[in-house]
Amino acid sequence: MEKVSARLAALAESQTLAMSQKSKDLKAQGHNVIDLSVGEPDFHTPDFVKNAAKKAIDDNFSFYSPVPGYRDLLEAISAKLKRENNLDYAPEQIVVSNGAKQSLTNILLCLVDKDDEVIVPAPYWVSYVELVKLAEGKSVVIETNIKDNFKITIKQLEEAITPKTKMLILCSPSNPTGSIYTHDELVAISKVIEKHPNIFVISDEIYEHINFVGKHESFAQFESIRDRVIIINGVSKGYAMTGWRIGYSASAKWIAKACIKLQGQTTSGASSIAQKASTAAINSDGSYPAEMRKGFEKRRNFMVDALSKIKGFNTNVPQGAFYIFPEISYFFGKSDGKTTIKNSDDFAMFLLNTAHVALVPGSAFGAPDYIRFSYAASDAQLKDACERIAKAVELLK
Ligand code: PMP
Ligand code: GLU
């Protein structure tokens, strides 16, 4: 009998990856699809990083790596946290994994018990609530909207906290909204966490280098709660290395030890070659991410301008990452004569089938009135995509 575990049955498929697959399938059938669904830089991994990987192969880094990662990579991350974020983390507090996704999984499985509550501000990145489910915890979602630039208020946070609250997940710069919490906003959140000594905070900082408004503010900067904050980061976004699969956590030593125990039984150390490549990336002077950021900012400006000219797309100005998250409920109830758009899923399918532009419906991020564009694509593709969308939505009456 084909029967998966209840744990798996309860898990939703990753909608970002599913939408990207749909777009690949359509392309394979010969359709000219513009894929703005999955969030990954369209830049190439820099040559100095590729060369470090080639050297690692020639130097026979072909054996199992230590479970938490090679010492030189852990030291490079520790030095980066000091240099770029002014944070003191010993190499023993860092665990390298197969992408930030695994780092998040490790932390949730190591800290969350059955029925523990995890506060997740929405719009949230697709995998948070599913990973909480996998850990048998319960997501407590705080809703935010475009008027507030998708940021939670202190009142909302205080109201969401119960005696069962184990954790808060923050993501700044945010996927899917591009919002960034200011220093003062983070201070205010830290004051709430200070009052609740049993609450941990995952601070997902994977988009730290893609910030159009200033210097990255890490949530781990507050001494009084430092031991309860877990930084998640990696090389996927900052160094255009999504396929290399290297992420990391930085946390209190006992949490790192727990992750090492779990990872030792599940995946062992991450790829030896990719770790050597990541060491070169993290030790570099920051000019590569800075170059990409400039490119993304130009595209952000283009997208804000282009979408604000299409009736029905209510857009704010994202401050970082490479996503724009317009509100599109204007189209609900409208029809092209064949399909009636009832929700963001219908709208995303309509745009995929009619305009051949792949996007991810807001429902995937707990925000069903919205749709996500990943503008990590060429200027020409973005222009073409916006023109196609403008034309397609004219059919909706
Ligand atoms: N967190 C966020 C907010 C992300 O957007 C991503 C992108 N996939 C990840 C974590 C996971 O990144 P990685 O590629 O390192 O697994
Ligand atoms: N984080 C990216 C996204 O949101 C990559 C896909 C994924 O890992 O879900 O599209």
CSV table of C-alpha atoms in Angstrom, one decimal, residues 125 128 170-181 186 203-218 233 318-323:
chain,number,residue,atom,x,y,z
A,125,TRP,CA,8.9,32.7,3.3
A,128,TYR,CA,8.9,28.5,7.5
A,170,LEU,CA,12.2,37.3,11.6
A,171,CYS,CA,13.3,37.7,8.1
A,172,SER,CA,14.9,41.1,7.2
A,173,PRO,CA,15.4,42.0,4.4
A,174,SER,CA,12.3,40.0,3.7
A,175,ASN,CA,11.4,37.3,1.2
A,176,PRO,CA,8.7,37.9,-0.2
A,177,THR,CA,8.2,41.6,0.5
A,178,GLY,CA,11.7,43.2,0.4
A,179,SER,CA,10.9,45.0,3.6
A,180,ILE,CA,13.6,45.9,6.1
A,181,TYR,CA,13.2,46.6,9.8
A,186,LEU,CA,14.5,46.0,15.9
A,203,SER,CA,16.9,35.9,12.4
A,204,ASP,CA,17.0,34.9,8.8
A,205,GLU,CA,19.6,37.3,7.3
A,206,ILE,CA,20.2,35.6,4.0
A,207,TYR,CA,19.4,38.8,2.0
A,208,GLU,CA,21.7,41.0,4.2
A,209,HIS,CA,23.8,42.1,1.2
A,210,ILE,CA,20.8,43.1,-0.9
A,211,ASN,CA,19.8,46.2,1.0
A,212,PHE,CA,19.0,49.5,-0.8
A,213,VAL,CA,18.6,51.7,2.2
A,214,GLY,CA,21.6,51.3,4.4
A,215,LYS,CA,23.8,49.0,6.4
A,216,HIS,CA,22.5,45.6,7.4
A,217,GLU,CA,21.1,45.5,11.0
A,218,SER,CA,21.5,42.1,12.5
A,233,ASN,CA,22.7,33.1,6.6
A,318,PRO,CA,10.7,47.3,-1.5
A,319,GLN,CA,13.9,48.2,0.4
A,320,GLY,CA,15.9,45.0,-0.2
A,321,ALA,CA,16.1,41.4,-1.4
A,322,PHE,CA,15.0,41.0,-5.1
A,323,TYR,CA,11.2,40.7,-4.7
